Amino acid sequence: MSRRILFVSSEVYPFAKTGGLADVSHSLPRALNAIYNVEVVMPLYRSIDKEKYNISPWGKPFDLLMGGVSYPLQFHSCTFEGIKYLFIYTPCLCDREFLYGTHEAGYEDNAIRFGLFSWAIMLLLKGEHYDIVHLNDWQSALVALLVNEESLISTKTIFTIHNLAYQGVFEHSVLKFIGIDERYFTMDALEFYNKVNFIKAGIAYAQSVTTVSPTYAKEILSHKYGCGLEGFLELHSYKLRGILNGIDAEHFSPVSDTALVATYNSVKGKRVSKSAFLKHIKLKGVTKPLFVFIGRFAEQKGMDLLIESLDKIAHMDCNIALLGEGANHFHEELTLLSQRHKNIHLTIKYDEAFAHQMYAASDFLLMPSLFEPCGLNQMIAFAYGSIPIVHHVGGLADTVKRFDGYDAASSYGYGVLFNTPKSRSFVGAVQKALDLYSDKKLFEEIANHNMKCDFSWTKSAKIYSDLYEKLLK
Ligand code: GLC
């Protein structure tokens, strides 16, 4: 009998997505399902299309008691791509316009919403036996504490940090509403500058803590990247390790991608996509390099650096396309930039198919992130033959090698790196990229090399499974 794993995430592609967590929560369980019996559980947000995915009630509705208040709850389920998905529906958690709130502020009752999510997971763990429960980010971190309290549950817990900048910090007063005893309000448990910090529960009580790249695992022990938790993490560092994310090699493949105007298997084949894309966004110059930015318009992604640098980059002989959404002030600044420069095109939305077309059309991907736990876009760019220009930090440092050291025999992906998150350094990297672009032979050779590199889950899923086995010994 293969082991049973419950994978817990607050967002899973294609059901609901705000960032990379959703992609990983889709692709990692799929990879692990080859070895284990994996089930994935998430909230049944209002925005999820129940009919499309055949999601139906599972068991009877009931009331969940938390902090002396009862909340109506109904589990749902469906099978999708060979995986069983469980969904938790309770109005307070699910009936909202957004998953967590706006880009400016989270919902005020997020502690209650994800407290409910965690207690509901406990019901699943009590109802049936799971060997491992794999928790992700602060939204499910409390489960580690709750399992630890429940001596009857033998399930082992693993907690993955996808981004330490989001910790789930709330007023002290929420404790009673989420049914957590006051004795947990201490430094070695949930207390954090006189507030309650959810992510601390995952770090303190999970049997194993992972994060999404080896470099980020080291960085978060430092003051610069530790977001105030470096000391706490250091204390628990014996069980902390970095495991690099992978991408879904089937979903991100220019050979079979149905979003593209023409599929391709080498960099020459990108031309059709590039012309079609430029035409679509009304930019001219197929022979000029096309730089793209795809992702959340957030500080973490280096938006200030990007905005500051774009005026200079736009004066170079190139085209620039930006896709994403985020904080309003970034929308405003980017809009002004795109009005100032005819060669900058801005699209404010989240659009998966459009993103795929951009990877296919582009020559370079801009990723000036201030910090990056792993980053998936640089790996997707490799697969589509777009060369990434990245800040040498976190997962970017683990996945992108300097093109000046290009070695055809290696299995690494190559790109352009810069060391300091300052405009001079970033613009310098873009200049280097232009030089590379003008050496057509080398540019194409590197892009073709990158396209063949393996960034799938094969290696990392094996590392996770070794970790599971170790916990179960
Ligand atoms: C978060 C991180 C990103 C990582 C993703 C998946 O979105 O910011 O770096 O790739 O989670 O783990």
CSV table of C-alpha atoms and ligand atoms in Angstrom, one decimal:
chain,number,residue,atom,x,y,z
A,1,MET,CA,0.0,0.0,0.0
A,2,SER,CA,1.4,3.3,-0.9
A,3,ARG,CA,1.6,6.0,1.7
A,4,ARG,CA,-1.1,8.6,2.0
A,5,ILE,CA,-0.1,12.3,1.8
A,6,LEU,CA,-2.4,15.3,2.5
A,7,PHE,CA,-1.0,18.4,0.7
A,8,VAL,CA,-2.5,21.6,2.2
A,9,SER,CA,-2.4,24.9,0.3
A,10,SER,CA,-4.5,28.1,0.3
A,11,GLU,CA,-4.2,28.3,-3.5
A,12,VAL,CA,-3.8,25.7,-6.2
A,13,TYR,CA,-3.7,26.2,-10.0
A,14,PRO,CA,-6.0,26.1,-11.9
A,15,PHE,CA,-8.6,26.5,-9.2
A,16,ALA,CA,-7.3,29.7,-7.6
A,17,LYS,CA,-4.1,31.5,-8.0
A,18,THR,CA,-2.4,34.7,-6.9
A,19,GLY,CA,1.3,33.6,-7.2
A,20,GLY,CA,3.8,30.8,-7.5
A,21,LEU,CA,2.4,28.9,-4.5
A,22,ALA,CA,-0.5,27.9,-6.7
A,23,ASP,CA,1.8,26.6,-9.4
A,24,VAL,CA,3.8,24.6,-6.9
A,25,SER,CA,0.7,23.3,-5.2
A,26,HIS,CA,-0.4,22.0,-8.6
A,27,SER,CA,2.8,20.5,-9.9
A,28,LEU,CA,4.5,19.1,-6.8
A,29,PRO,CA,1.5,16.9,-5.8
A,30,ARG,CA,1.3,15.6,-9.4
A,31,ALA,CA,5.0,14.7,-9.3
A,32,LEU,CA,4.7,13.0,-5.8
A,33,ASN,CA,1.5,11.2,-6.9
A,34,ALA,CA,3.7,8.9,-9.0
A,35,ILE,CA,5.2,7.5,-5.7
A,36,TYR,CA,2.4,8.2,-3.2
A,37,ASN,CA,-1.3,8.5,-2.8
A,38,VAL,CA,-1.5,12.3,-2.7
A,39,GLU,CA,-4.6,14.3,-1.9
A,40,VAL,CA,-4.7,18.1,-2.1
A,41,VAL,CA,-6.9,20.3,0.1
A,42,MET,CA,-7.7,24.0,-0.3
A,43,PRO,CA,-10.6,26.4,0.4
A,44,LEU,CA,-13.5,26.4,-2.0
A,45,TYR,CA,-13.4,30.1,-2.8
A,46,ARG,CA,-16.4,31.7,-4.4
A,47,SER,CA,-14.4,32.3,-7.6
A,48,ILE,CA,-13.8,28.6,-8.2
A,49,ASP,CA,-15.8,27.1,-11.1
A,50,LYS,CA,-17.6,24.1,-9.4
A,51,GLU,CA,-19.3,22.9,-12.6
A,52,LYS,CA,-16.2,23.1,-14.8
A,53,TYR,CA,-14.2,20.9,-12.4
A,54,ASN,CA,-17.1,18.7,-11.3
A,55,ILE,CA,-16.7,19.7,-7.7
A,56,SER,CA,-19.5,18.2,-5.5
A,57,PRO,CA,-20.3,17.9,-1.8
A,58,TRP,CA,-18.4,15.2,0.1
A,59,GLY,CA,-20.1,14.0,3.2
A,60,LYS,CA,-22.8,16.0,5.1
A,61,PRO,CA,-22.8,19.6,6.1
A,62,PHE,CA,-22.0,20.2,9.8
A,63,ASP,CA,-21.0,22.9,12.2
A,64,LEU,CA,-17.4,23.5,13.2
A,65,LEU,CA,-16.9,24.9,16.7
A,66,MET,CA,-14.0,27.3,17.0
A,67,GLY,CA,-13.4,29.7,19.9
A,68,GLY,CA,-16.9,29.1,21.1
A,69,VAL,CA,-18.6,30.1,17.9
A,70,SER,CA,-20.1,27.6,15.4
A,71,TYR,CA,-19.4,27.9,11.7
A,72,PRO,CA,-21.3,25.9,9.1
A,73,LEU,CA,-18.9,23.8,7.0
A,74,GLN,CA,-19.1,21.5,4.1
A,75,PHE,CA,-16.4,19.4,2.5
A,76,HIS,CA,-16.4,19.1,-1.3
A,77,SER,CA,-14.3,17.0,-3.7
A,78,CYS,CA,-13.3,16.3,-7.2
A,79,THR,CA,-10.8,14.3,-9.2
A,80,PHE,CA,-8.6,16.3,-11.5
A,81,GLU,CA,-5.7,15.0,-13.6
A,82,GLY,CA,-5.7,11.8,-11.5
A,83,ILE,CA,-5.5,13.6,-8.2
A,84,LYS,CA,-8.2,13.7,-5.5
A,85,TYR,CA,-8.9,17.3,-4.5
A,86,LEU,CA,-10.7,18.2,-1.3
A,87,PHE,CA,-12.2,21.6,-0.7
A,88,ILE,CA,-13.3,23.3,2.4
A,89,TYR,CA,-16.4,25.4,2.2
A,90,THR,CA,-17.4,27.7,5.0
A,91,PRO,CA,-18.9,31.1,4.2
A,92,CYS,CA,-16.5,33.2,6.3
A,93,LEU,CA,-13.4,31.7,4.5
A,94,CYS,CA,-14.8,31.4,1.0
A,95,ASP,CA,-17.4,34.0,0.1
A,96,ARG,CA,-15.1,36.9,-0.7
A,97,GLU,CA,-14.0,38.8,-3.7
A,98,PHE,CA,-10.3,38.0,-3.2
A,99,LEU,CA,-8.4,35.2,-1.7
A,100,TYR,CA,-6.7,37.2,1.0
A,101,GLY,CA,-7.7,40.8,0.5
A,102,THR,CA,-6.5,43.6,-1.8
A,103,HIS,CA,-2.9,44.3,-2.7
A,104,GLU,CA,-3.0,47.1,-0.2
A,105,ALA,CA,-4.4,45.2,2.8
A,106,GLY,CA,-5.4,41.7,3.9
A,107,TYR,CA,-8.9,41.0,5.2
A,108,GLU,CA,-9.3,42.0,8.8
A,109,ASP,CA,-10.6,38.6,9.8
A,110,ASN,CA,-7.9,36.5,8.0
A,111,ALA,CA,-6.9,35.0,11.3
A,112,ILE,CA,-10.4,33.6,11.7
A,113,ARG,CA,-10.7,32.5,8.1
A,114,PHE,CA,-7.4,30.6,8.1
A,115,GLY,CA,-8.0,29.4,11.7
A,116,LEU,CA,-11.1,27.8,10.3
A,117,PHE,CA,-9.2,26.3,7.4
A,118,SER,CA,-6.7,24.8,9.9
A,119,TRP,CA,-9.3,23.3,12.2
A,120,ALA,CA,-11.1,21.8,9.2
A,121,ILE,CA,-7.8,20.2,8.1
A,122,MET,CA,-7.7,18.7,11.6
A,123,LEU,CA,-11.0,17.1,11.0
A,124,LEU,CA,-9.7,15.4,7.9
A,125,LEU,CA,-6.6,14.2,9.8
A,126,LYS,CA,-8.8,12.8,12.6
A,127,GLY,CA,-11.3,11.2,10.2
A,128,GLU,CA,-8.8,9.1,8.2
A,129,HIS,CA,-5.2,8.2,8.5
A,130,TYR,CA,-2.6,10.2,6.6
A,131,ASP,CA,1.1,9.4,6.9
A,132,ILE,CA,2.2,12.9,6.1
A,133,VAL,CA,0.5,16.3,6.1
A,134,HIS,CA,2.5,18.7,4.0
A,135,LEU,CA,1.6,22.3,5.0
A,136,ASN,CA,2.4,25.4,3.0
A,137,ASP,CA,2.8,29.0,4.1
A,138,TRP,CA,1.2,30.8,7.1
A,139,GLN,CA,-2.4,30.0,6.0
A,140,SER,CA,-2.0,26.4,7.1
A,141,ALA,CA,0.9,26.7,9.6
A,142,LEU,CA,-1.4,26.4,12.6
A,143,VAL,CA,-2.1,22.8,11.6
A,144,ALA,CA,1.4,21.9,12.8
A,145,LEU,CA,0.6,23.2,16.3
A,146,LEU,CA,-2.8,21.5,16.4
A,147,VAL,CA,-1.4,18.1,15.3
A,148,ASN,CA,1.4,18.5,17.9
A,149,GLU,CA,-1.3,18.9,20.6
A,150,GLU,CA,-3.3,15.9,19.5
A,151,SER,CA,-1.5,12.8,20.8
A,152,LEU,CA,-3.8,10.5,19.0
A,153,ILE,CA,-2.7,11.6,15.6
A,154,SER,CA,0.5,9.9,14.3
A,155,THR,CA,0.6,11.9,11.1
A,156,LYS,CA,4.0,13.5,10.5
A,157,THR,CA,4.1,17.2,9.6
A,158,ILE,CA,6.2,19.1,7.1
A,159,PHE,CA,5.9,22.8,6.6
A,160,THR,CA,7.2,24.7,3.5
A,161,ILE,CA,7.9,28.4,3.5
A,162,HIS,CA,7.3,29.9,0.1
A,163,ASN,CA,7.8,33.4,1.1
A,164,LEU,CA,8.9,34.5,4.6
A,165,ALA,CA,7.7,38.1,4.0
A,166,TYR,CA,4.1,36.9,4.5
A,167,GLN,CA,3.8,35.6,8.1
A,168,GLY,CA,0.1,36.0,9.1
A,169,VAL,CA,0.6,38.5,12.0
A,170,PHE,CA,-2.5,39.5,14.0
A,171,GLU,CA,-3.6,41.1,17.2
A,172,HIS,CA,-3.1,39.2,20.4
A,173,SER,CA,-6.9,39.2,20.9
A,174,VAL,CA,-7.4,36.7,17.9
A,175,LEU,CA,-6.1,33.8,20.0
A,176,LYS,CA,-9.4,33.2,21.7
A,177,PHE,CA,-11.4,33.5,18.5
A,178,ILE,CA,-9.2,30.8,16.8
A,179,GLY,CA,-9.4,28.5,19.8
A,180,ILE,CA,-5.7,28.6,20.7
A,181,ASP,CA,-4.7,28.5,24.3
A,182,GLU,CA,-3.1,31.5,25.9
A,183,ARG,CA,-0.1,29.4,26.9
A,184,TYR,CA,1.0,29.6,23.3
A,185,PHE,CA,1.5,33.3,23.6
A,186,THR,CA,5.2,33.0,24.3
A,187,MET,CA,8.4,33.8,22.4
A,188,ASP,CA,9.1,30.2,21.6
A,189,ALA,CA,5.6,29.7,20.2
A,190,LEU,CA,3.3,32.2,18.5
A,191,GLU,CA,4.1,35.5,20.2
A,192,PHE,CA,5.9,38.1,17.9
A,193,TYR,CA,6.3,41.6,19.1
A,194,ASN,CA,3.2,41.3,21.3
A,195,LYS,CA,1.2,40.0,18.3
A,196,VAL,CA,0.2,36.5,17.1
A,197,ASN,CA,2.3,35.1,14.3
A,198,PHE,CA,0.9,32.1,12.4
A,199,ILE,CA,4.1,31.2,10.5
A,200,LYS,CA,5.9,30.6,13.8
A,201,ALA,CA,3.5,27.7,14.5
A,202,GLY,CA,4.8,26.0,11.3
A,203,ILE,CA,8.4,26.6,12.1
A,204,ALA,CA,8.1,25.6,15.8
A,205,TYR,CA,5.9,22.5,15.6
A,206,ALA,CA,6.4,20.9,12.2
A,207,GLN,CA,8.8,18.0,12.2
A,208,SER,CA,10.5,19.2,9.2
A,209,VAL,CA,10.6,22.8,7.7
A,210,THR,CA,11.6,23.4,4.1
A,211,THR,CA,11.9,26.4,1.9
A,212,VAL,CA,11.9,26.6,-1.8
A,213,SER,CA,15.6,26.9,-2.7
A,214,PRO,CA,19.0,26.1,-0.9
A,215,THR,CA,20.2,29.7,-1.1
A,216,TYR,CA,17.0,31.1,0.4
A,217,ALA,CA,17.3,28.6,3.2
A,218,LYS,CA,20.6,30.2,4.1
A,219,GLU,CA,19.5,33.8,3.5
A,220,ILE,CA,16.5,33.6,5.9
A,221,LEU,CA,18.9,33.0,8.7
A,222,SER,CA,20.3,36.5,8.2
A,223,HIS,CA,19.0,39.8,9.4
A,224,LYS,CA,18.7,41.1,5.8
A,225,TYR,CA,16.3,38.4,4.6
A,226,GLY,CA,15.0,36.9,7.9
A,227,CYS,CA,12.0,39.3,8.2
A,228,GLY,CA,12.5,39.4,12.0
A,229,LEU,CA,12.4,35.6,12.3
A,230,GLU,CA,16.1,34.9,11.7
A,231,GLY,CA,16.8,34.1,15.3
A,232,PHE,CA,13.8,31.9,15.6
A,233,LEU,CA,14.7,30.1,12.4
A,234,GLU,CA,18.3,29.6,13.6
A,235,LEU,CA,16.9,27.9,16.7
A,236,HIS,CA,15.0,25.5,14.4
A,237,SER,CA,17.7,25.3,11.7
A,238,TYR,CA,18.5,21.7,12.5
A,239,LYS,CA,15.2,20.7,10.7
A,240,LEU,CA,15.3,23.4,8.0
A,241,ARG,CA,16.4,22.8,4.5
A,242,GLY,CA,16.0,24.3,1.0
A,243,ILE,CA,14.6,22.2,-1.8
A,244,LEU,CA,14.5,23.8,-5.2
A,245,ASN,CA,11.1,24.1,-6.8
A,246,GLY,CA,10.5,22.6,-10.3
A,247,ILE,CA,8.0,23.6,-13.0
A,248,ASP,CA,5.4,21.5,-14.7
A,249,ALA,CA,7.3,20.5,-17.8
A,250,GLU,CA,4.2,19.5,-19.6
A,251,HIS,CA,2.3,22.7,-18.9
A,252,PHE,CA,5.3,24.9,-19.8
A,253,SER,CA,6.4,23.4,-23.1
A,254,PRO,CA,6.6,25.4,-26.3
A,255,VAL,CA,6.4,22.1,-28.2
A,256,SER,CA,2.8,21.5,-27.2
A,257,ASP,CA,1.6,24.8,-25.7
A,258,THR,CA,-1.9,25.4,-27.1
A,259,ALA,CA,-1.8,29.1,-26.1
A,260,LEU,CA,0.9,29.8,-28.8
A,261,VAL,CA,0.2,30.8,-32.4
A,262,ALA,CA,2.9,28.4,-33.4
A,263,THR,CA,4.6,25.7,-31.3
A,264,TYR,CA,8.4,25.3,-31.6
A,265,ASN,CA,11.3,23.3,-30.4
A,266,SER,CA,14.2,25.7,-31.0
A,267,VAL,CA,14.9,29.4,-30.7
A,268,LYS,CA,14.4,30.0,-34.5
A,269,GLY,CA,10.8,28.8,-34.1
A,270,LYS,CA,10.1,31.8,-31.8
A,271,ARG,CA,9.9,34.2,-34.7
A,272,VAL,CA,6.3,33.5,-35.5
A,273,SER,CA,5.3,34.1,-31.9
A,274,LYS,CA,7.3,37.3,-31.7
A,275,SER,CA,5.9,38.9,-34.8
A,276,ALA,CA,2.3,37.9,-33.8
A,277,PHE,CA,2.8,39.3,-30.3
A,278,LEU,CA,4.4,42.6,-31.4
A,279,LYS,CA,1.6,43.1,-33.9
A,280,HIS,CA,-1.0,42.4,-31.2
A,281,ILE,CA,0.5,45.0,-28.8
A,282,LYS,CA,1.2,47.3,-31.7
A,283,LEU,CA,5.0,47.6,-31.4
A,284,LYS,CA,7.4,47.6,-34.4
A,285,GLY,CA,10.8,46.0,-34.8
A,286,VAL,CA,10.9,42.2,-34.9
A,287,THR,CA,14.7,42.3,-35.2
A,288,LYS,CA,15.1,44.4,-32.0
A,289,PRO,CA,15.3,42.5,-28.7
A,290,LEU,CA,12.1,42.1,-26.8
A,291,PHE,CA,12.4,42.4,-23.0
A,292,VAL,CA,9.4,41.3,-20.9
A,293,PHE,CA,8.4,41.4,-17.3
A,294,ILE,CA,5.7,39.0,-16.1
A,295,GLY,CA,4.4,38.8,-12.6
A,296,ARG,CA,3.0,40.6,-9.6
A,297,PHE,CA,3.7,44.3,-9.5
A,298,ALA,CA,5.0,44.1,-5.9
A,299,GLU,CA,8.0,45.6,-4.1
A,300,GLN,CA,9.5,42.1,-3.8
A,301,LYS,CA,9.6,41.8,-7.5
A,302,GLY,CA,11.8,44.8,-7.8
A,303,MET,CA,9.2,47.2,-9.1
A,304,ASP,CA,10.9,50.3,-7.8
A,305,LEU,CA,14.1,49.2,-9.4
A,306,LEU,CA,12.3,48.4,-12.6
A,307,ILE,CA,10.4,51.7,-12.7
A,308,GLU,CA,13.6,53.6,-12.0
A,309,SER,CA,15.5,51.8,-14.7
A,310,LEU,CA,12.9,51.6,-17.5
A,311,ASP,CA,13.5,55.2,-18.5
A,312,LYS,CA,17.1,54.3,-19.3
A,313,ILE,CA,16.3,50.9,-20.8
A,314,ALA,CA,13.6,52.3,-23.1
A,315,HIS,CA,16.3,54.6,-24.7
A,316,MET,CA,18.1,51.5,-25.9
A,317,ASP,CA,17.2,49.9,-29.2
A,318,CYS,CA,14.6,47.5,-27.9
A,319,ASN,CA,11.0,46.8,-27.1
A,320,ILE,CA,9.6,46.2,-23.7
A,321,ALA,CA,6.3,44.5,-22.6
A,322,LEU,CA,5.0,44.3,-19.1
A,323,LEU,CA,2.3,42.0,-17.8
A,324,GLY,CA,0.9,41.8,-14.3
A,325,GLU,CA,-1.1,43.5,-11.6
A,326,GLY,CA,-0.5,44.7,-8.1
A,327,ALA,CA,-0.5,47.8,-5.9
A,328,ASN,CA,-2.3,50.8,-7.4
A,329,HIS,CA,0.7,53.2,-7.1
A,330,PHE,CA,2.7,50.8,-9.3
A,331,HIS,CA,-0.1,50.7,-11.9
A,332,GLU,CA,0.0,54.5,-12.0
A,333,GLU,CA,3.8,54.8,-12.3
A,334,LEU,CA,3.9,52.1,-15.0
A,335,THR,CA,1.1,53.7,-16.9
A,336,LEU,CA,3.0,57.0,-17.0
A,337,LEU,CA,6.2,55.2,-18.2
A,338,SER,CA,4.3,53.4,-21.0
A,339,GLN,CA,2.9,56.8,-22.0
A,340,ARG,CA,6.3,58.4,-22.0
A,341,HIS,CA,8.0,55.7,-24.1
A,342,LYS,CA,6.5,54.3,-27.4
A,343,ASN,CA,8.4,51.1,-27.0
A,344,ILE,CA,7.0,50.1,-23.7
A,345,HIS,CA,3.7,48.2,-23.6
A,346,LEU,CA,1.8,47.6,-20.4
A,347,THR,CA,-1.0,45.1,-19.7
A,348,ILE,CA,-2.5,45.3,-16.3
A,349,LYS,CA,-4.1,41.9,-15.6
A,350,TYR,CA,-3.3,38.4,-14.7
A,351,ASP,CA,-3.7,36.3,-17.8
A,352,GLU,CA,-2.1,32.9,-18.1
A,353,ALA,CA,-2.4,32.4,-21.8
A,354,PHE,CA,-1.1,35.9,-22.5
A,355,ALA,CA,1.9,35.2,-20.3
A,356,HIS,CA,2.7,32.0,-22.2
A,357,GLN,CA,2.6,34.0,-25.5
A,358,MET,CA,5.0,36.6,-23.9
A,359,TYR,CA,7.5,33.9,-22.9
A,360,ALA,CA,7.4,32.6,-26.4
A,361,ALA,CA,7.7,36.0,-28.1
A,362,SER,CA,10.4,37.4,-25.8
A,363,ASP,CA,14.2,37.3,-26.1
A,364,PHE,CA,14.8,38.3,-22.5
A,365,LEU,CA,12.9,38.1,-19.2
A,366,LEU,CA,13.5,40.8,-16.7
A,367,MET,CA,13.5,39.6,-13.0
A,368,PRO,CA,15.0,42.3,-10.8
A,369,SER,CA,13.5,40.8,-7.6
A,370,LEU,CA,14.9,42.3,-4.4
A,371,PHE,CA,14.6,38.8,-2.9
A,372,GLU,CA,13.2,35.6,-4.4
A,373,PRO,CA,12.6,32.5,-2.4
A,374,CYS,CA,12.7,30.4,-5.6
A,375,GLY,CA,11.1,32.1,-8.6
A,376,LEU,CA,9.5,30.1,-11.3
A,377,ASN,CA,9.5,32.6,-14.2
A,378,GLN,CA,13.2,32.2,-14.9
A,379,MET,CA,12.7,28.5,-15.3
A,380,ILE,CA,9.7,29.0,-17.6
A,381,ALA,CA,11.8,31.5,-19.6
A,382,PHE,CA,14.5,28.8,-20.0
A,383,ALA,CA,11.9,26.4,-21.4
A,384,TYR,CA,10.7,29.0,-23.9
A,385,GLY,CA,14.1,30.1,-25.0
A,386,SER,CA,13.9,33.5,-23.4
A,387,ILE,CA,17.1,34.5,-21.5
A,388,PRO,CA,16.5,35.6,-18.0
A,389,ILE,CA,18.2,38.8,-16.6
A,390,VAL,CA,18.1,38.3,-12.8
A,391,HIS,CA,19.3,39.7,-9.5
A,392,HIS,CA,21.7,37.2,-8.0
A,393,VAL,CA,19.6,36.3,-5.0
A,394,GLY,CA,17.6,33.3,-3.5
A,395,GLY,CA,16.4,30.8,-6.0
A,396,LEU,CA,17.5,32.9,-8.9
A,397,ALA,CA,21.1,32.4,-7.8
A,398,ASP,CA,20.4,28.6,-7.6
A,399,THR,CA,19.0,28.4,-11.1
A,400,VAL,CA,20.7,30.9,-13.4
A,401,LYS,CA,24.4,30.7,-14.2
A,402,ARG,CA,26.4,33.6,-15.8
A,403,PHE,CA,26.4,33.4,-19.6
A,404,ASP,CA,30.0,34.6,-19.7
A,405,GLY,CA,30.9,31.2,-18.3
A,406,TYR,CA,28.7,29.3,-20.8
A,407,ASP,CA,29.6,25.6,-21.0
A,408,ALA,CA,27.7,23.7,-23.6
A,409,ALA,CA,28.3,20.4,-21.8
A,410,SER,CA,26.7,21.5,-18.5
A,411,SER,CA,23.1,21.0,-17.5
A,412,TYR,CA,22.7,24.5,-16.1
A,413,GLY,CA,20.6,27.2,-17.5
A,414,TYR,CA,22.4,30.5,-18.4
A,415,GLY,CA,21.4,34.1,-18.2
A,416,VAL,CA,22.5,37.6,-17.2
A,417,LEU,CA,23.1,38.3,-13.5
A,418,PHE,CA,23.6,41.5,-11.5
A,419,ASN,CA,24.7,41.7,-8.0
A,420,THR,CA,23.3,44.8,-6.4
A,421,PRO,CA,19.7,45.8,-6.6
A,422,LYS,CA,20.6,49.3,-7.9
A,423,SER,CA,19.6,50.8,-11.2
A,424,ARG,CA,23.2,51.1,-12.4
A,425,SER,CA,23.8,47.4,-11.9
A,426,PHE,CA,20.5,46.4,-13.4
A,427,VAL,CA,20.8,48.7,-16.4
A,428,GLY,CA,24.4,47.4,-16.9
A,429,ALA,CA,23.0,43.8,-17.0
A,430,VAL,CA,20.5,44.9,-19.7
A,431,GLN,CA,23.3,46.4,-21.6
A,432,LYS,CA,25.2,43.1,-21.4
A,433,ALA,CA,22.1,41.4,-22.7
A,434,LEU,CA,22.0,43.7,-25.7
A,435,ASP,CA,25.6,42.8,-26.4
A,436,LEU,CA,24.8,39.1,-26.2
A,437,TYR,CA,21.8,39.7,-28.5
A,438,SER,CA,24.1,41.2,-31.1
A,439,ASP,CA,26.2,38.1,-31.1
A,440,LYS,CA,23.5,36.1,-32.7
A,441,LYS,CA,25.3,32.8,-32.8
A,442,LEU,CA,26.1,32.8,-29.1
A,443,PHE,CA,22.6,34.1,-28.2
A,444,GLU,CA,20.9,31.3,-30.1
A,445,GLU,CA,23.2,28.7,-28.8
A,446,ILE,CA,22.6,29.6,-25.2
A,447,ALA,CA,18.8,30.0,-25.7
A,448,ASN,CA,18.7,26.5,-27.4
A,449,HIS,CA,20.9,25.1,-24.6
A,450,ASN,CA,18.5,26.5,-21.9
A,451,MET,CA,15.5,25.1,-23.7
A,452,LYS,CA,16.9,21.6,-23.2
A,453,CYS,CA,17.7,21.9,-19.5
A,454,ASP,CA,15.6,19.9,-17.1
A,455,PHE,CA,13.7,22.1,-14.6
A,456,SER,CA,11.0,19.6,-14.0
A,457,TRP,CA,10.1,18.2,-10.6
A,458,THR,CA,12.0,14.9,-11.1
A,459,LYS,CA,15.0,15.7,-8.9
A,460,SER,CA,13.2,17.7,-6.2
A,461,ALA,CA,10.2,15.4,-5.9
A,462,LYS,CA,12.7,12.7,-5.0
A,463,ILE,CA,14.3,14.9,-2.4
A,464,TYR,CA,10.8,15.5,-0.8
A,465,SER,CA,10.1,11.8,-0.9
A,466,ASP,CA,13.4,11.0,0.8
A,467,LEU,CA,12.4,13.6,3.5
A,468,TYR,CA,9.0,12.0,3.9
A,469,GLU,CA,10.6,8.6,4.3
A,470,LYS,CA,13.0,9.9,6.9
A,471,LEU,CA,10.1,11.4,8.9
A,472,LEU,CA,8.3,8.1,8.8
A,473,LYS,CA,11.2,5.9,9.9
B,1,GLC,C1,6.4,32.5,-3.7
B,1,GLC,C2,7.8,33.1,-3.8
B,1,GLC,C3,8.5,32.6,-5.1
B,1,GLC,C4,8.3,31.0,-5.2
B,1,GLC,C5,6.9,30.6,-5.1
B,1,GLC,C6,6.6,29.1,-5.1
B,1,GLC,O1,5.6,33.1,-4.6
B,1,GLC,O2,7.8,34.5,-3.8
B,1,GLC,O3,9.8,32.9,-5.1
B,1,GLC,O4,8.8,30.6,-6.4
B,1,GLC,O5,6.4,31.1,-3.8
B,1,GLC,O6,7.4,28.5,-4.1
